PDB file of C-alpha atoms in Angstrom:
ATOM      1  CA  UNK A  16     197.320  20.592 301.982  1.00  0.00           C
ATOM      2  CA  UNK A  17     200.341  21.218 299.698  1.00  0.00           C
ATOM      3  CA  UNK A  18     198.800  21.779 295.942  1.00  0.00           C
ATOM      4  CA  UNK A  19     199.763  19.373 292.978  1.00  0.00           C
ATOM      5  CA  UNK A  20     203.348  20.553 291.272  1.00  0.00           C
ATOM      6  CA  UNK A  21     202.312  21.014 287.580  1.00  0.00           C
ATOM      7  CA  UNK A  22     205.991  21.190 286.014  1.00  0.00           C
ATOM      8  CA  UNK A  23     206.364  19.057 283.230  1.00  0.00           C
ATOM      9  CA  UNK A  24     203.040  17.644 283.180  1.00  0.00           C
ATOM     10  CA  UNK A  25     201.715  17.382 279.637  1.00  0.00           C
ATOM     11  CA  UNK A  26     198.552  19.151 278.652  1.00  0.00           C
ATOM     12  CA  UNK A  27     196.417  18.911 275.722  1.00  0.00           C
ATOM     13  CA  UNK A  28     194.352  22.029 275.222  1.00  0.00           C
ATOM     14  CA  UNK A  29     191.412  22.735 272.402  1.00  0.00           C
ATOM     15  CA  UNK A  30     190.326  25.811 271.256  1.00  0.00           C
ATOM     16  CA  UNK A  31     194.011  27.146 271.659  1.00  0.00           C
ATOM     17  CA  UNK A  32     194.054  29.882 269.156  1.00  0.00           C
ATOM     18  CA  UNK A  33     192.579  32.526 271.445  1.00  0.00           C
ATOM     19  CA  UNK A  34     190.377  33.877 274.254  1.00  0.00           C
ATOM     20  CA  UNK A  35     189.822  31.072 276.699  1.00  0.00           C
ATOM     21  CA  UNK A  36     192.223  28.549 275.505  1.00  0.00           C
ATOM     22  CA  UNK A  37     194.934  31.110 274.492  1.00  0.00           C
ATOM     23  CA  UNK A  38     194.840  32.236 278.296  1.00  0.00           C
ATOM     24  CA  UNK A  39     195.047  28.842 279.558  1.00  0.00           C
ATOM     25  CA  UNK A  40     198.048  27.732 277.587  1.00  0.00           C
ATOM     26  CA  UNK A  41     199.907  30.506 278.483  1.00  0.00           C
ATOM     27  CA  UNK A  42     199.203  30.280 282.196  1.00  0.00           C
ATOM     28  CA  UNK A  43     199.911  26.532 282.646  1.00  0.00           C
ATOM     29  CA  UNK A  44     202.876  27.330 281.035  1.00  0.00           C
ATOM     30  CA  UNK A  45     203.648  29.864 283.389  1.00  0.00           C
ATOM     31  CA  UNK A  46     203.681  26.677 285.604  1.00  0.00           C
ATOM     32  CA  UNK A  47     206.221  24.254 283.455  1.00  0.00           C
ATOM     33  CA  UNK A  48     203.454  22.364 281.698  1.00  0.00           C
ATOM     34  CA  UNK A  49     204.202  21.313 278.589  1.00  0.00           C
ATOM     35  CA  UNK A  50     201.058  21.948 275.745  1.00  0.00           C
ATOM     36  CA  UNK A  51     200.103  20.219 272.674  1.00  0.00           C
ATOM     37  CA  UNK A  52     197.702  23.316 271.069  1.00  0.00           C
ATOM     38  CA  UNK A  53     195.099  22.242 269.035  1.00  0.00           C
ATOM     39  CA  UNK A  54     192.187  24.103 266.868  1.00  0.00           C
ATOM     40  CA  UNK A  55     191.090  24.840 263.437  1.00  0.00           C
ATOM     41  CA  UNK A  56     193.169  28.080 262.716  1.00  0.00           C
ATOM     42  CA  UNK A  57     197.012  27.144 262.167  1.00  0.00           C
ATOM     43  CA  UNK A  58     198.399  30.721 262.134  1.00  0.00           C
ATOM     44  CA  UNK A  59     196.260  31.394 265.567  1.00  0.00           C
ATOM     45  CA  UNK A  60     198.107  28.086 267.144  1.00  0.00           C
ATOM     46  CA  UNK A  61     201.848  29.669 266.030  1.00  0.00           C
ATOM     47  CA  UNK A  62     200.979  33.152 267.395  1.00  0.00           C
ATOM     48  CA  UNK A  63     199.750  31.467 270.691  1.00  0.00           C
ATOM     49  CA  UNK A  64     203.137  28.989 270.898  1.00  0.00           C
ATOM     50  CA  UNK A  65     205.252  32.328 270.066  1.00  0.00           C
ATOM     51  CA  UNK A  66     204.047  34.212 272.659  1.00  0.00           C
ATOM     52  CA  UNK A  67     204.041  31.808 275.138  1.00  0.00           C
ATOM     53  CA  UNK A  68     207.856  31.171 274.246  1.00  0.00           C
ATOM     54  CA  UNK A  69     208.945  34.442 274.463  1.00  0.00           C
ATOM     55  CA  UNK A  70     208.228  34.398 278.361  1.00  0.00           C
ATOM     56  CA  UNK A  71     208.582  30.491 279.167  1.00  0.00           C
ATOM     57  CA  UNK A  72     211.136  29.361 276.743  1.00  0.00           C
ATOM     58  CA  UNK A  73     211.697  26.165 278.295  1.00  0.00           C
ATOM     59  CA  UNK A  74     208.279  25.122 277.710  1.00  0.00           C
ATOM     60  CA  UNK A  75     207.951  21.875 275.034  1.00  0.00           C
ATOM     61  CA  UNK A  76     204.966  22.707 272.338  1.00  0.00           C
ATOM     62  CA  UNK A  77     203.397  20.751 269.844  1.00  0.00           C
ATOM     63  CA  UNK A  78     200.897  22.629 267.259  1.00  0.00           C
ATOM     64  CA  UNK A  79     197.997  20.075 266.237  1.00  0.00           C
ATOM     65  CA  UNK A  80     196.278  21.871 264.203  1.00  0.00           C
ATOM     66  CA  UNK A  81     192.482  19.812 263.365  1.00  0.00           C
ATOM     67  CA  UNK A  82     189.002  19.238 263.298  1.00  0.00           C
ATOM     68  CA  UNK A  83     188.249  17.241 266.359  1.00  0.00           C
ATOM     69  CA  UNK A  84     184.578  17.018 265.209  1.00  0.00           C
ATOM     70  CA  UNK A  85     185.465  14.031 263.051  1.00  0.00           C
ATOM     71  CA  UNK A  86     186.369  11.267 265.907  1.00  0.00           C
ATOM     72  CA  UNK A  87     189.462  10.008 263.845  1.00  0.00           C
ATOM     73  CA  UNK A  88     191.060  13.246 264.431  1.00  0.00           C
ATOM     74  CA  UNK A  89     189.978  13.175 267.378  1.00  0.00           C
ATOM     75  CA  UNK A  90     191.975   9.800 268.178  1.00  0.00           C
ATOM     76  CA  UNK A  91     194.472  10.834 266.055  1.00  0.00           C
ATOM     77  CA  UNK A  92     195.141  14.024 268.252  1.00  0.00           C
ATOM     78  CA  UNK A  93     195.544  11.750 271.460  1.00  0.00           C
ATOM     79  CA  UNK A  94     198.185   9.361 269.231  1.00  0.00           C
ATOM     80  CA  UNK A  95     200.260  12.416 268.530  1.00  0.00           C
ATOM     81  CA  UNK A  96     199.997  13.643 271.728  1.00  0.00           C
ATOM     82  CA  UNK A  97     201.813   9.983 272.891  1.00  0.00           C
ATOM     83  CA  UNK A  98     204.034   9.694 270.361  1.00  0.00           C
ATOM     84  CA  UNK A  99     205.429  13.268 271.470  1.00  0.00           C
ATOM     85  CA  UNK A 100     205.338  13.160 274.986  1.00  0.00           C
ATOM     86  CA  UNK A 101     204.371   9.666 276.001  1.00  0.00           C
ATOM     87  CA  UNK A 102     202.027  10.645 278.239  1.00  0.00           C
ATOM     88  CA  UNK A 103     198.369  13.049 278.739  1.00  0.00           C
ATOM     89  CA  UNK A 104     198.238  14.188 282.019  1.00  0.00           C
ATOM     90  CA  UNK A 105     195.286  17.030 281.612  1.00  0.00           C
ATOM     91  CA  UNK A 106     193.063  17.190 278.749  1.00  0.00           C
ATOM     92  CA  UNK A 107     190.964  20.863 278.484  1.00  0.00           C
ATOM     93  CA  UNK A 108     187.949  20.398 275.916  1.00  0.00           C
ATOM     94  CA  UNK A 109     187.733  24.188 275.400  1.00  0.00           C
ATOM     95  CA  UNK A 110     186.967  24.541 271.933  1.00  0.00           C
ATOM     96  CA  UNK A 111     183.631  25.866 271.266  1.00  0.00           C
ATOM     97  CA  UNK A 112     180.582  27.503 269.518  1.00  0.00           C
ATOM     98  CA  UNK A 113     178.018  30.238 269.753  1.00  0.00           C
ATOM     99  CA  UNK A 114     175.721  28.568 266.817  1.00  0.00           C
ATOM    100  CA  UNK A 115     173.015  30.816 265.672  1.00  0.00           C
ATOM    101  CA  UNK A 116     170.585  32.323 268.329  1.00  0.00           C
ATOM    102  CA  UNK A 117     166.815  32.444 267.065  1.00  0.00           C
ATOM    103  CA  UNK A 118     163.913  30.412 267.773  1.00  0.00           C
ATOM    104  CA  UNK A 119     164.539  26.572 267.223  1.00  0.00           C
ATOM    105  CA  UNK A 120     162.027  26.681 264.352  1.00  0.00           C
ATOM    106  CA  UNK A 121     164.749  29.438 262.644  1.00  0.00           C
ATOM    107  CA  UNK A 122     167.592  27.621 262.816  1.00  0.00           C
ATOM    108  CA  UNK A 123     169.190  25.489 260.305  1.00  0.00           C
ATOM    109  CA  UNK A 124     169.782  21.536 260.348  1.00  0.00           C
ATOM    110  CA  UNK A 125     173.391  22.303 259.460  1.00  0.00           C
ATOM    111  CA  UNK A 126     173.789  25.020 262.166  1.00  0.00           C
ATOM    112  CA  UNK A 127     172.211  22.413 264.414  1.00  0.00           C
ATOM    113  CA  UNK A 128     174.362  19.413 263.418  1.00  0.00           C
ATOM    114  CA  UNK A 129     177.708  22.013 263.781  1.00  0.00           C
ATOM    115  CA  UNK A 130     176.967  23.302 267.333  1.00  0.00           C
ATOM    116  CA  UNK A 131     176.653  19.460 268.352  1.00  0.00           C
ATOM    117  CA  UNK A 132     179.463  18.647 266.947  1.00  0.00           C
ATOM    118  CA  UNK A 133     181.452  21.199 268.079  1.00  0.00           C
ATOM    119  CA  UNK A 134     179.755  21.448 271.392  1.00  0.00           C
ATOM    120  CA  UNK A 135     179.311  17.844 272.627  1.00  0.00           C
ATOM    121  CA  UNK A 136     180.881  15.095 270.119  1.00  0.00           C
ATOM    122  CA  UNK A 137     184.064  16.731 269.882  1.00  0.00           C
ATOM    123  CA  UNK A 138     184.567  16.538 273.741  1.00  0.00           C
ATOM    124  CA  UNK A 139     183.395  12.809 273.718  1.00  0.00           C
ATOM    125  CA  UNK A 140     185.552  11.954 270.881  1.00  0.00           C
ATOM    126  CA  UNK A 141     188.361  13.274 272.972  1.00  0.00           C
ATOM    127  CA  UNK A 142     187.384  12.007 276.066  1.00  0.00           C
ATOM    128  CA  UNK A 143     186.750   8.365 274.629  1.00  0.00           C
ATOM    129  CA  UNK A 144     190.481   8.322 273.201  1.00  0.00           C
ATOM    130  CA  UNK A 145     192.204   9.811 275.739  1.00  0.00           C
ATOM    131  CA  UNK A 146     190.499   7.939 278.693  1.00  0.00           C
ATOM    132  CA  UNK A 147     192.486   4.641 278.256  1.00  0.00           C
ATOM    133  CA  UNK A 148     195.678   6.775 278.010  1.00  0.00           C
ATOM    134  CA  UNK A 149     194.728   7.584 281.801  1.00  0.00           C
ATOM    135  CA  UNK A 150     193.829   4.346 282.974  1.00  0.00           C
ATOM    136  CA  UNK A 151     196.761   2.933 282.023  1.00  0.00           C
ATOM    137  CA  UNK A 152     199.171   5.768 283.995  1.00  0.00           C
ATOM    138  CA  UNK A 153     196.376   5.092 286.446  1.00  0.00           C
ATOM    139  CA  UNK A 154     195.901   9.209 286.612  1.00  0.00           C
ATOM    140  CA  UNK A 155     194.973  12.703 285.177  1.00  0.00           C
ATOM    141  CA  UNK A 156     192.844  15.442 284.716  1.00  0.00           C
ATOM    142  CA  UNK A 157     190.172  16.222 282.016  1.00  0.00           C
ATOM    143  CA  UNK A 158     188.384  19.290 282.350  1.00  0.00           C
ATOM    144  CA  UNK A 159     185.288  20.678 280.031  1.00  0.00           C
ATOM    145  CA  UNK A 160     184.965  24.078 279.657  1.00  0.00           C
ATOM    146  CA  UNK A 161     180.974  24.417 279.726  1.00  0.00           C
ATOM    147  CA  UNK A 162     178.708  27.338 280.335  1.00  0.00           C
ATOM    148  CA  UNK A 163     176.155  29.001 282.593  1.00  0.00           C
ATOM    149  CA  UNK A 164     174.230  27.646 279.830  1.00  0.00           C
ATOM    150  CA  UNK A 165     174.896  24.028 280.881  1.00  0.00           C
ATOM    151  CA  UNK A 166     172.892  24.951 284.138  1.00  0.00           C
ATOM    152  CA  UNK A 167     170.021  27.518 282.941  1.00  0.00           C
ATOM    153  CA  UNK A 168     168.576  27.015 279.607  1.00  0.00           C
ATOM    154  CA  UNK A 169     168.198  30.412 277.987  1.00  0.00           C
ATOM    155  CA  UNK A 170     165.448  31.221 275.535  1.00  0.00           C
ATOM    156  CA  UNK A 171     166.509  31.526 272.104  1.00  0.00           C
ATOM    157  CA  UNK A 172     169.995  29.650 272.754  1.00  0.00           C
ATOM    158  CA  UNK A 173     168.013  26.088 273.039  1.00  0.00           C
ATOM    159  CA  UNK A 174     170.747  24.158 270.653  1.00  0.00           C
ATOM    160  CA  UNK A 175     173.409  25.660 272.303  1.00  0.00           C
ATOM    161  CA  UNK A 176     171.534  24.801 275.641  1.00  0.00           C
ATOM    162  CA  UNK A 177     171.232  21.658 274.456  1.00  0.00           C
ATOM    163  CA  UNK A 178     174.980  20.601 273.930  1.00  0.00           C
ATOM    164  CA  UNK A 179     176.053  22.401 277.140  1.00  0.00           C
ATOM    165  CA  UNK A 180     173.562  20.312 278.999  1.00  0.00           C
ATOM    166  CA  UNK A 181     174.551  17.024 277.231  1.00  0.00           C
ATOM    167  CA  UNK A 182     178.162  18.128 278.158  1.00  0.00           C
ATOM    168  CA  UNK A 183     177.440  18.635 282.046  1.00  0.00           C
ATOM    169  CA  UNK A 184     175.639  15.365 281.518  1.00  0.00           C
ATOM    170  CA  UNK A 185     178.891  13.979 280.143  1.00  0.00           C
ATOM    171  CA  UNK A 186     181.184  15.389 282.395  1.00  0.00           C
ATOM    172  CA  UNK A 187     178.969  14.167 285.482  1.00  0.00           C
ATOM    173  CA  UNK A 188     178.798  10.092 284.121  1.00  0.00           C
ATOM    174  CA  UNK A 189     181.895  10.159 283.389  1.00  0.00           C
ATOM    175  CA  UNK A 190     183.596  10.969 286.979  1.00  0.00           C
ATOM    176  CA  UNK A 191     182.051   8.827 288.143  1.00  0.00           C
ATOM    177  CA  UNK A 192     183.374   5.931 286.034  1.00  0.00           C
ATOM    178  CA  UNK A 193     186.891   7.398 286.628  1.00  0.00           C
ATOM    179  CA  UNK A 194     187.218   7.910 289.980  1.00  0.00           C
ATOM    180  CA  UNK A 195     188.852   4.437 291.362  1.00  0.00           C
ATOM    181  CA  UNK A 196     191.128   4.929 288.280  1.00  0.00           C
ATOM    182  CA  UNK A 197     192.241   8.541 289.662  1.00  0.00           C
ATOM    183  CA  UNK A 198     190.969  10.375 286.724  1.00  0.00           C
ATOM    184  CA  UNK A 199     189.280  13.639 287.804  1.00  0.00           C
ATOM    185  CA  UNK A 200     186.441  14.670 285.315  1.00  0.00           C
ATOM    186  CA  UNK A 201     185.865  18.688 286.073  1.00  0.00           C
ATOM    187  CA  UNK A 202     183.271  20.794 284.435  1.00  0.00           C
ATOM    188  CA  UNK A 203     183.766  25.004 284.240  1.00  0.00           C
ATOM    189  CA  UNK A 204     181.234  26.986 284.147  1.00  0.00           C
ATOM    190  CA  UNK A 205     181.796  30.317 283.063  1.00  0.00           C
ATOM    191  CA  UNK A 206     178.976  33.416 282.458  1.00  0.00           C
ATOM    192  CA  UNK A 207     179.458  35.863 279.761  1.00  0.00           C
ATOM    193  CA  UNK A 208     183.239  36.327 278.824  1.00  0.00           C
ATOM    194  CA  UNK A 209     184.828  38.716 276.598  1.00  0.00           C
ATOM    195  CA  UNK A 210     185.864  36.345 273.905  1.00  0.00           C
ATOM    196  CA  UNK A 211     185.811  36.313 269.908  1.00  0.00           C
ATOM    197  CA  UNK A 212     182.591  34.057 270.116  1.00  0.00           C
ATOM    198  CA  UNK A 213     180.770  37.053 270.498  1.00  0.00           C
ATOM    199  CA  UNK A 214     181.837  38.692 267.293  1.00  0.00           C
ATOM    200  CA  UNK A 215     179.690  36.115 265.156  1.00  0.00           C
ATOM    201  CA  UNK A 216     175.966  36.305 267.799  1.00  0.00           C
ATOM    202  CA  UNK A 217     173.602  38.767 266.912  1.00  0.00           C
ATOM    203  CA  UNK A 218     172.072  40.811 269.681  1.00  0.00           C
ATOM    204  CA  UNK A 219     170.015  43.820 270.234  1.00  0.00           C
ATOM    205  CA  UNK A 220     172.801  45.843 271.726  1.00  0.00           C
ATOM    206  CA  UNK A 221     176.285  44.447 272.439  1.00  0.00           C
ATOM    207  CA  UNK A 222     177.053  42.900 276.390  1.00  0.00           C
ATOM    208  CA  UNK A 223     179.239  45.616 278.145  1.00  0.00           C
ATOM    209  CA  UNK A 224     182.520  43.983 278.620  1.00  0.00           C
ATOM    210  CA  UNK A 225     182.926  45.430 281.905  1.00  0.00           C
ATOM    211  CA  UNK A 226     180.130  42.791 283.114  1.00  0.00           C
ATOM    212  CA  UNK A 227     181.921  40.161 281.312  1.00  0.00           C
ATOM    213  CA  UNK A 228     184.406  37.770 282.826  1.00  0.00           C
ATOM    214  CA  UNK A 229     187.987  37.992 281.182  1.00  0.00           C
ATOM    215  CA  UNK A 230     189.539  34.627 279.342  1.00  0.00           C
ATOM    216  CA  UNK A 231     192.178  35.294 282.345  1.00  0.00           C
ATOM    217  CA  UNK A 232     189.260  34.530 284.895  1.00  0.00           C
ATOM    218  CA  UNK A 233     189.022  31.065 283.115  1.00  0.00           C
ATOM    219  CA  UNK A 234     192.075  30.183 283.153  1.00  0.00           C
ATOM    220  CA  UNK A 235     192.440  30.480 287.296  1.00  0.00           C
ATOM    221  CA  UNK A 236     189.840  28.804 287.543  1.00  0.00           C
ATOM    222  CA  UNK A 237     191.459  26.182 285.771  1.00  0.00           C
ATOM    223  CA  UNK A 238     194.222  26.143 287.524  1.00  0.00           C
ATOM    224  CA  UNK A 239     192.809  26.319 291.044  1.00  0.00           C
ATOM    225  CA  UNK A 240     190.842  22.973 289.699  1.00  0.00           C
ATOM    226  CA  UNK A 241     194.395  20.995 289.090  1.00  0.00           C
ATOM    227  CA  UNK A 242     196.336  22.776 291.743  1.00  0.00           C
ATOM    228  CA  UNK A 243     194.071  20.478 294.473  1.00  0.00           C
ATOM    229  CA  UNK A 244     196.172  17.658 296.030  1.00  0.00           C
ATOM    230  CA  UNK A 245     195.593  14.550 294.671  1.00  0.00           C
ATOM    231  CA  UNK A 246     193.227  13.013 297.097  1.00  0.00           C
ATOM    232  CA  UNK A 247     190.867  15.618 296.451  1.00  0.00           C
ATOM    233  CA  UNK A 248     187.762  16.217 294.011  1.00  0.00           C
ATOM    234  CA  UNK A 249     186.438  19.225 292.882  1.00  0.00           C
ATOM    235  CA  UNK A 250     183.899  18.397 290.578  1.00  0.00           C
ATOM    236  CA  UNK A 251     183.041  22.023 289.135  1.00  0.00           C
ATOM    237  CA  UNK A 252     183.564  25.383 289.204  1.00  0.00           C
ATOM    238  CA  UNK A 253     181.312  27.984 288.600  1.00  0.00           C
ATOM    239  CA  UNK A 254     182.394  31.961 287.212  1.00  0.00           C
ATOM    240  CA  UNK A 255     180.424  34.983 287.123  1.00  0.00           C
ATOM    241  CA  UNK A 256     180.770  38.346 286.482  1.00  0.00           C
ATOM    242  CA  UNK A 257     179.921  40.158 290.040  1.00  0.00           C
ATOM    243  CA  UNK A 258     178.096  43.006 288.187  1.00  0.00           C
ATOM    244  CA  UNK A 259     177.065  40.698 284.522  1.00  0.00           C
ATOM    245  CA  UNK A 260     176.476  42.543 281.834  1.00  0.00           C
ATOM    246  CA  UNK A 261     174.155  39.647 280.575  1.00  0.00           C
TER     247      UNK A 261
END
């Protein structure tokens, strides 16, 4: 079967500012998809659109910097995202959290309350707004970048567990609302990758990165999701390190 053309499809990507999402952009890029980059770090966004344009200048950007926690960013993401382009094709909810790993007793309302957030409502928010977008074009793509996590709950990463479950949970209900509206609701999940989200955990002895998947690994895996023809449905895709460090 031939695979989906990409070129000048419009894709909305979270988390854009580096590792997973960095990697992403620049390989749908490499593909003629347009990008609206979002996260919290505005001088991470430019570097990411400058470096993609340097090797695909004919590639349309749009830096939306914002908290998507708050769901009226959230929405308000998705109405600049029209407003530029007209259209969402693929939404990637990449942008996420580590929170603090300790027992549950250890850890923090607030660092509770900001893995959710980031984790889980964040996605939904997204998801919510830019659902109708897709019913009405009567297609596209939204993928969640989840975790090993979202699969095996790990001692001592229980709220971070917790969101990646509730985001396979998501990702699950909501393909199956989408389907006879062509929307394709994928979940990702990755093992251990060599990203800055490791920079802020605190472990005995840091994972060897040479049994950790690169942000590069993520991002085929992305695009082997989108590049099936349209008639066809793969619901998730699972990455791991063939020697993990982890």
């Amino acid at each position: 079967m031939p695979e989906v053309p990409l070129k000048g499809q419009i894709a909305l990507i979270t988390g854009a500012g580096s590792g997973i999402g960095k990697a992403i952009a620049t390989i749908l890029a490499g593909q003629g998809v347009n990008l609206v980059l979002n996260g919290r770090n505005h001088q991470k966004l430019t570097e990411t659109a400058e470096t993609i344009k340097q090797s695909h200048p004919g590639v349309e950007i749009l830096l939306a910097p914002g908290d998507v926690t708050q769901s009226s960013k959230a929405e308000s993401l998705i109405t600049q995202t029209i407003d530029a382009f007209g259209r969402l094709d693929i939404l990637i909810n990449n942008a996420g959290i580590s929170g603090k790993i300790a027992l549950l007793q250890e850890i923090s309302v607030e660092e509770i309350d900001r893995t959710l957030a980031t984790n889980l409502n964040a996605p939904i928010y997204l998801m919510r707004s830019a659902i109708p977008v897709m019913v009405r074009q009567q297609q596209g793509v939204i993928i969640n970048i989840n975790s090993i996590a979202g699969k095996t709950a790990f001692p001592y990463w229980s709220v971070y567990d917790a969101s990646k479950f509730g985001l396979r949970a998501m990702t699950e209900a909501v393909a199956e609302e989408q389907r006879t509206n062509n929307i394709k609701v994928i979940g990702i999940y990755p093992g251990a990758v060599d990203t800055p989200i490791w920079q802020g955990i605190e472990l005995d002895s840091p994972p060897d990165p040479k049994g950790m998947l690169t942000s590069e690994s993520i991002a085929n895996a992305v695009l082997f999701a989108l590049h099936q023809p349209s008639g066809t449905y793969v619901s998730e895709v699972s990455v791991s390190p063939l020697q993990p460090a982890l």
